[in-house]
XYZ file of C-alpha atoms in Angstrom:
448
model
C 128.136 41.799 65.827
C 126.888 45.202 66.851
C 126.488 45.847 70.569
C 122.710 45.680 71.200
C 122.990 48.769 73.399
C 123.562 50.817 70.233
C 120.132 49.745 68.988
C 116.786 51.283 69.917
C 113.388 50.264 68.527
C 111.268 53.252 67.521
C 108.029 51.300 67.087
C 106.554 47.875 67.815
C 105.648 46.780 64.303
C 106.106 43.072 63.511
C 108.880 41.891 61.202
C 107.930 41.557 57.553
C 109.554 40.090 54.477
C 111.100 42.424 51.944
C 114.302 44.378 51.465
C 116.005 46.050 54.412
C 116.220 49.834 54.061
C 119.015 51.818 55.661
C 117.817 55.417 55.959
C 121.130 57.238 55.806
C 121.090 60.645 57.455
C 123.689 61.582 60.047
C 126.227 58.907 59.060
C 126.978 59.639 55.412
C 129.670 57.026 54.813
C 130.136 53.401 53.819
C 133.097 52.493 56.028
C 132.877 52.303 59.819
C 129.103 52.755 59.837
C 127.406 50.829 62.647
C 123.901 51.460 61.290
C 124.714 50.335 57.762
C 126.512 47.251 59.077
C 123.539 46.351 61.262
C 121.204 46.787 58.292
C 123.370 44.403 56.261
C 123.427 41.856 59.070
C 119.626 41.920 59.124
C 119.425 41.619 55.348
C 121.862 38.696 55.264
C 119.979 36.897 58.022
C 116.705 37.329 56.116
C 118.312 36.652 52.712
C 116.983 39.981 51.443
C 118.306 42.898 49.429
C 119.803 45.896 51.208
C 118.910 49.384 49.951
C 120.421 52.668 51.184
C 118.017 55.610 51.027
C 118.790 59.285 51.561
C 115.991 61.862 51.793
C 117.054 65.276 50.502
C 115.079 68.232 51.826
C 115.272 71.341 49.656
C 115.693 73.532 52.738
C 117.295 72.629 56.047
C 117.925 75.040 58.921
C 119.318 77.798 56.716
C 121.835 75.602 54.878
C 123.342 77.218 51.784
C 125.048 75.953 48.640
C 128.222 75.689 50.734
C 126.788 72.942 52.938
C 124.593 71.281 50.307
C 127.541 71.078 47.908
C 129.823 69.460 50.469
C 127.123 66.963 51.437
C 126.038 66.008 47.919
C 129.599 65.587 46.660
C 130.205 63.245 49.567
C 127.005 61.320 48.830
C 128.060 60.844 45.214
C 131.130 59.041 46.529
C 128.920 56.976 48.848
C 126.808 55.931 45.857
C 129.897 54.835 43.920
C 131.306 52.813 46.813
C 127.982 51.123 47.524
C 127.626 50.141 43.856
C 130.866 48.154 44.148
C 129.255 46.238 47.008
C 126.048 45.491 45.078
C 124.080 47.841 47.338
C 121.812 50.362 45.575
C 121.679 53.989 46.697
C 118.395 55.857 46.254
C 118.067 59.606 46.720
C 114.553 60.862 47.439
C 113.651 64.549 47.293
C 110.941 66.217 49.322
C 109.628 66.197 52.869
C 111.626 63.338 54.425
C 108.858 61.567 56.338
C 106.445 61.679 53.416
C 108.978 60.511 50.849
C 110.398 57.746 53.011
C 106.959 56.342 53.862
C 106.021 56.419 50.186
C 109.207 54.544 49.308
C 108.645 51.956 52.038
C 105.278 51.154 50.488
C 106.522 51.128 46.902
C 109.552 48.944 47.642
C 107.786 46.475 49.896
C 110.444 47.032 52.553
C 110.489 44.651 55.508
C 112.175 47.002 57.995
C 114.051 50.314 58.262
C 117.330 51.011 60.042
C 118.020 54.695 60.737
C 120.628 56.914 62.397
C 120.433 58.456 65.855
C 120.443 62.255 65.813
C 119.566 64.540 68.759
C 118.461 67.563 66.708
C 114.761 68.431 66.934
C 114.042 68.386 63.224
C 115.761 65.028 62.675
C 114.016 63.578 65.705
C 110.658 64.762 64.361
C 111.327 63.155 60.974
C 112.531 59.892 62.494
C 109.858 59.481 65.151
C 107.082 60.694 62.840
C 108.008 58.184 60.151
C 108.304 55.371 62.687
C 104.884 56.152 64.162
C 103.211 56.102 60.745
C 105.026 53.065 59.356
C 103.783 49.466 59.390
C 107.306 47.989 59.453
C 109.904 48.004 62.248
C 112.053 51.125 62.651
C 115.425 50.413 64.242
C 117.601 53.334 65.359
C 121.357 52.828 65.634
C 123.705 55.324 67.299
C 126.753 55.268 65.046
C 127.942 58.755 65.939
C 128.715 58.496 69.634
C 131.364 56.081 70.782
C 129.304 55.492 73.918
C 125.706 55.641 72.627
C 123.917 58.756 73.836
C 120.978 56.834 75.279
C 123.399 54.584 77.202
C 125.861 57.219 78.436
C 123.327 59.034 80.592
C 119.539 59.059 81.061
C 119.488 62.781 81.903
C 120.935 66.149 80.961
C 124.417 66.433 82.439
C 125.579 69.578 84.241
C 128.948 69.588 82.523
C 131.925 67.597 81.350
C 132.846 66.819 84.945
C 129.626 64.834 85.465
C 129.592 63.027 82.095
C 133.323 62.251 81.926
C 133.392 59.450 84.530
C 130.345 57.802 82.963
C 131.978 57.785 79.528
C 135.349 56.620 80.812
C 133.707 53.738 82.643
C 131.988 52.550 79.440
C 134.672 53.311 76.863
C 136.459 49.937 77.152
C 133.174 48.245 76.235
C 132.413 50.452 73.216
C 135.773 51.595 71.795
C 136.153 48.377 69.828
C 137.286 47.552 66.275
C 134.767 48.526 63.621
C 133.129 45.939 61.315
C 133.583 45.876 57.563
C 130.773 45.883 55.043
C 130.832 42.994 52.566
C 129.614 42.645 49.012
C 125.897 41.994 49.312
C 124.828 38.699 47.728
C 121.121 39.459 47.328
C 120.299 41.888 44.475
C 117.440 44.350 44.514
C 114.801 44.523 41.811
C 113.369 48.028 42.054
C 109.587 48.100 41.620
C 109.736 51.487 39.911
C 112.314 53.231 37.767
C 114.534 55.334 40.023
C 115.935 58.686 38.957
C 119.730 58.442 38.620
C 121.898 60.373 41.057
C 122.947 63.291 38.869
C 125.220 65.486 40.995
C 125.466 68.391 38.564
C 121.714 68.494 38.019
C 121.013 68.344 41.749
C 123.413 71.175 42.501
C 121.989 73.320 39.707
C 118.330 72.683 40.591
C 118.391 72.938 44.369
C 116.439 76.034 45.484
C 118.940 76.794 48.248
C 120.680 80.081 49.057
C 123.506 80.413 46.529
C 124.976 83.630 47.902
C 127.310 81.606 50.152
C 129.563 79.691 47.750
C 131.311 76.380 48.200
C 134.858 76.474 49.569
C 137.977 74.753 48.292
C 139.833 74.257 51.575
C 138.018 71.025 52.456
C 137.481 68.216 49.963
C 134.316 66.218 50.724
C 134.044 62.479 51.073
C 135.446 59.512 52.963
C 138.761 59.389 51.125
C 139.564 63.026 51.856
C 138.452 62.518 55.468
C 140.807 59.553 55.873
C 143.688 61.565 54.442
C 142.933 64.471 56.776
C 142.851 62.129 59.766
C 146.187 60.544 58.848
C 147.749 63.977 58.388
C 146.524 65.142 61.793
C 147.713 62.033 63.622
C 151.216 62.279 62.164
C 151.790 66.044 61.993
C 149.583 67.868 64.525
C 148.611 65.444 67.265
C 152.168 65.725 68.655
C 152.055 69.049 70.489
C 148.244 69.273 70.405
C 147.887 70.098 74.107
C 150.124 73.159 73.790
C 149.044 74.442 70.373
C 145.308 73.756 70.173
C 144.249 77.170 71.556
C 146.597 79.215 69.356
C 144.884 80.235 66.096
C 148.316 80.989 64.595
C 149.714 77.513 65.262
C 147.525 75.299 63.028
C 147.258 73.011 66.027
C 143.653 71.792 65.828
C 142.537 68.631 64.082
C 140.468 70.358 61.370
C 138.240 67.263 61.151
C 134.917 68.866 62.097
C 133.429 69.186 58.557
C 133.838 65.462 57.888
C 132.668 64.521 61.385
C 129.618 66.758 61.064
C 128.505 65.261 57.749
C 129.228 61.739 58.944
C 131.901 61.234 56.292
C 134.309 60.242 59.075
C 133.556 58.001 62.045
C 134.408 59.479 65.472
C 135.208 55.941 66.574
C 137.767 55.596 63.764
C 139.335 58.883 64.868
C 139.486 57.716 68.502
C 141.058 54.394 67.526
C 143.683 56.203 65.476
C 144.432 58.609 68.325
C 144.777 55.826 70.893
C 147.088 53.717 68.733
C 150.204 55.060 70.499
C 151.203 55.417 74.120
C 149.049 57.707 76.243
C 150.448 61.214 76.589
C 149.093 64.728 77.310
C 148.490 65.410 73.608
C 146.369 62.318 73.083
C 144.513 62.876 76.344
C 143.713 66.492 75.435
C 142.489 65.499 71.978
C 140.363 62.602 73.248
C 138.782 64.916 75.824
C 137.593 67.112 72.941
C 136.662 64.254 70.599
C 134.824 62.085 73.107
C 133.822 63.926 76.284
C 133.056 67.386 74.865
C 131.505 66.134 71.635
C 129.309 63.560 73.355
C 128.379 66.123 76.014
C 126.954 68.224 73.160
C 124.795 65.304 72.017
C 123.633 64.779 75.598
C 122.687 68.475 75.807
C 120.671 68.529 72.585
C 119.018 65.172 73.292
C 117.831 66.023 76.798
C 117.183 69.726 76.173
C 114.965 70.148 73.081
C 115.222 73.949 73.440
C 118.990 73.833 72.948
C 118.903 76.889 70.684
C 116.854 79.089 73.029
C 117.493 80.942 76.262
C 115.377 78.304 78.002
C 118.438 76.052 77.736
C 120.378 78.192 80.211
C 120.784 76.867 83.756
C 118.812 78.735 86.402
C 121.765 80.790 87.656
C 122.633 81.945 84.137
C 119.052 82.858 83.228
C 118.786 84.859 86.430
C 122.005 86.804 85.878
C 121.218 87.547 82.229
C 117.783 88.789 83.244
C 119.272 90.980 85.961
C 121.619 92.619 83.424
C 119.204 92.642 80.496
C 118.935 96.438 80.455
C 122.591 97.263 81.076
C 123.899 99.918 78.659
C 125.663 98.487 75.592
C 128.584 100.726 74.526
C 128.423 98.987 71.141
C 125.333 97.387 69.647
C 125.370 95.727 66.222
C 122.638 94.250 64.101
C 122.842 90.999 62.187
C 123.858 92.669 58.923
C 126.768 94.528 60.549
C 127.965 91.335 62.209
C 127.634 89.320 59.021
C 129.817 91.834 57.170
C 132.450 91.964 59.946
C 131.741 95.656 60.580
C 132.444 95.806 64.315
C 135.015 98.009 66.063
C 137.030 94.900 67.089
C 139.701 93.844 64.541
C 140.108 90.377 66.050
C 136.378 89.666 65.938
C 136.194 90.973 62.377
C 139.076 88.720 61.343
C 137.385 85.674 62.892
C 134.121 86.483 61.114
C 135.959 86.896 57.800
C 137.661 83.547 58.324
C 134.263 81.950 58.835
C 132.618 83.527 55.803
C 135.597 82.900 53.509
C 136.829 79.458 54.526
C 133.792 77.812 56.136
C 135.580 77.350 59.456
C 136.672 79.246 62.542
C 139.284 78.282 65.118
C 137.583 76.739 68.158
C 139.079 79.155 70.705
C 138.087 82.139 68.596
C 134.576 80.791 68.140
C 134.089 81.142 71.913
C 135.399 84.729 71.851
C 133.303 85.449 68.751
C 130.055 84.264 70.386
C 130.717 86.052 73.676
C 131.267 89.338 71.886
C 127.953 88.872 70.079
C 126.332 88.669 73.540
C 128.150 91.843 74.602
C 127.059 93.733 71.465
C 123.433 92.549 71.144
C 120.343 94.226 72.521
C 119.302 91.085 74.422
C 120.534 87.547 75.146
C 117.812 86.174 72.864
C 119.050 88.354 70.016
C 122.635 87.283 70.674
C 121.682 83.602 70.453
C 119.767 84.176 67.238
C 122.637 86.119 65.624
C 125.312 83.617 66.621
C 123.299 80.602 65.453
C 122.349 82.290 62.189
C 125.929 83.203 61.319
C 127.396 79.873 62.388
C 124.792 77.809 60.556
C 124.946 79.982 57.447
C 128.709 79.962 56.918
C 130.285 77.079 58.848
C 130.627 73.703 57.179
C 130.036 72.193 60.623
C 126.972 74.348 61.356
C 123.576 72.924 62.432
C 125.463 70.548 64.713
C 125.111 69.710 68.430
C 128.683 70.949 68.944
C 127.746 74.331 67.517
C 124.566 74.689 69.547
C 126.311 73.584 72.744
C 129.274 75.888 72.107
C 127.057 78.915 71.536
C 124.956 78.017 74.580
C 128.154 77.785 76.656
C 129.304 81.188 75.427
C 125.997 83.030 75.754
C 123.972 81.069 78.313
C 126.509 79.539 80.694
C 125.569 75.970 79.691
C 128.119 73.438 81.025
C 129.888 76.276 82.863
C 129.760 77.935 86.285
C 129.273 81.452 87.588
C 132.259 83.827 87.393
C 132.923 87.387 88.587
C 130.125 89.836 87.885
C 130.408 92.231 84.933
C 128.039 94.547 83.085
C 125.872 92.826 80.447
C 127.350 89.374 81.218
C 126.458 89.291 84.895
C 128.251 86.170 86.097
C 128.537 84.557 82.645
C 132.206 83.904 81.817
C 133.807 86.874 80.034
C 136.493 86.901 77.332
C 138.414 89.991 76.252
C 140.581 91.235 73.404
C 143.436 91.772 75.846
C 143.070 88.247 77.161
C 143.373 86.899 73.630
C 146.413 89.075 72.994
C 148.130 87.524 76.002
C 147.483 84.036 74.640
C 148.466 84.411 70.977
C 149.697 86.851 68.357
C 146.450 88.660 67.528
C 148.087 90.908 64.936
C 149.593 87.940 63.130
C 146.288 86.086 63.071
C 144.374 89.127 61.818
C 146.949 89.722 59.079
C 146.614 86.167 57.745
C 142.829 86.241 57.400
C 141.370 87.212 54.033
């Protein structure tokens, strides 16, 4: 059974008869999906059909064909796996709240189970649909190992304040994951549903096609499982020493699958804790659990996570004090997008992002801090960094991305450092500092 602390009621509507709908959004997988498993438990208890619904918006926070392609190819695999379990998958297109409410009425649904997501737009969709619905809306946090609502009731100052809270609760929540079973109650759709036609969807979507799909990451649960197994066996040993070296291929590389919910963070944590505790496992679990769930805490408790308002008071004050400092270099969005700065390392990192859909985590911090140094204002720096990350990264539009950029530009989850021009007391990173840590020339030479 699912821990009831993962569950949150979004409205007070009475239970009704009819199929149980699982509104798939953040958790785009069949295996290891707490929300989907809870929806099946409800459907089995009520002896009702279970239907999985996904609402596809034609535009979403600047997503391009790169992100839509990865997502839709993964959802095609979800549809196939659900069919083997006698669970229909329905894709709706249009404004998510409107389309979901229309489908609830047409299908005679008895209740809706949905995913937790801290992003403003997802929260608006979820809470708006729940408020307008006449059936229960049940939110399940299947993304955080310790559910975000349970981990902390407030915005945390940093990892050092959230870490003990998570560690205290982990033994209760880091448990084996349930398995979905073949559903015994079939669904009789009231209306003819359009078939999931992947090629047609990809050809018709009115998204930005100037950023193409990439071949370095294969979408879907099977590819995610293979990537996890490869990391655990080949790169987890030595992770603590190699993770900050872009030349060492030492990071997990799992973020695209984690972002699209094609891989369960809990499954990753269970795999990483299967052996004896050591510095490599501890370093990886700090990133996977503490830092990742800190990002959800930040976006959940700070709705302006993508604005300067998110900065702590000390950081806002120092950025304001240095707002008019001279900028030896100042680049616009177009110059940044085309990697046309004077810094060869920054240009290489930007080219890696635009070409492969990813950027090494250590370099992403350097990359964002240089955007602050080269922008006319902190607000402009935030806008440029978010635009570029969300446009090109497969793991863009994610709490990790917003928190990472806010850390780099706004001092979120950080402390004051020595004063410098432009940065004030925001932590500074330099080309020379990177060169002392890894072979900058080698990295730059390997990037397209």
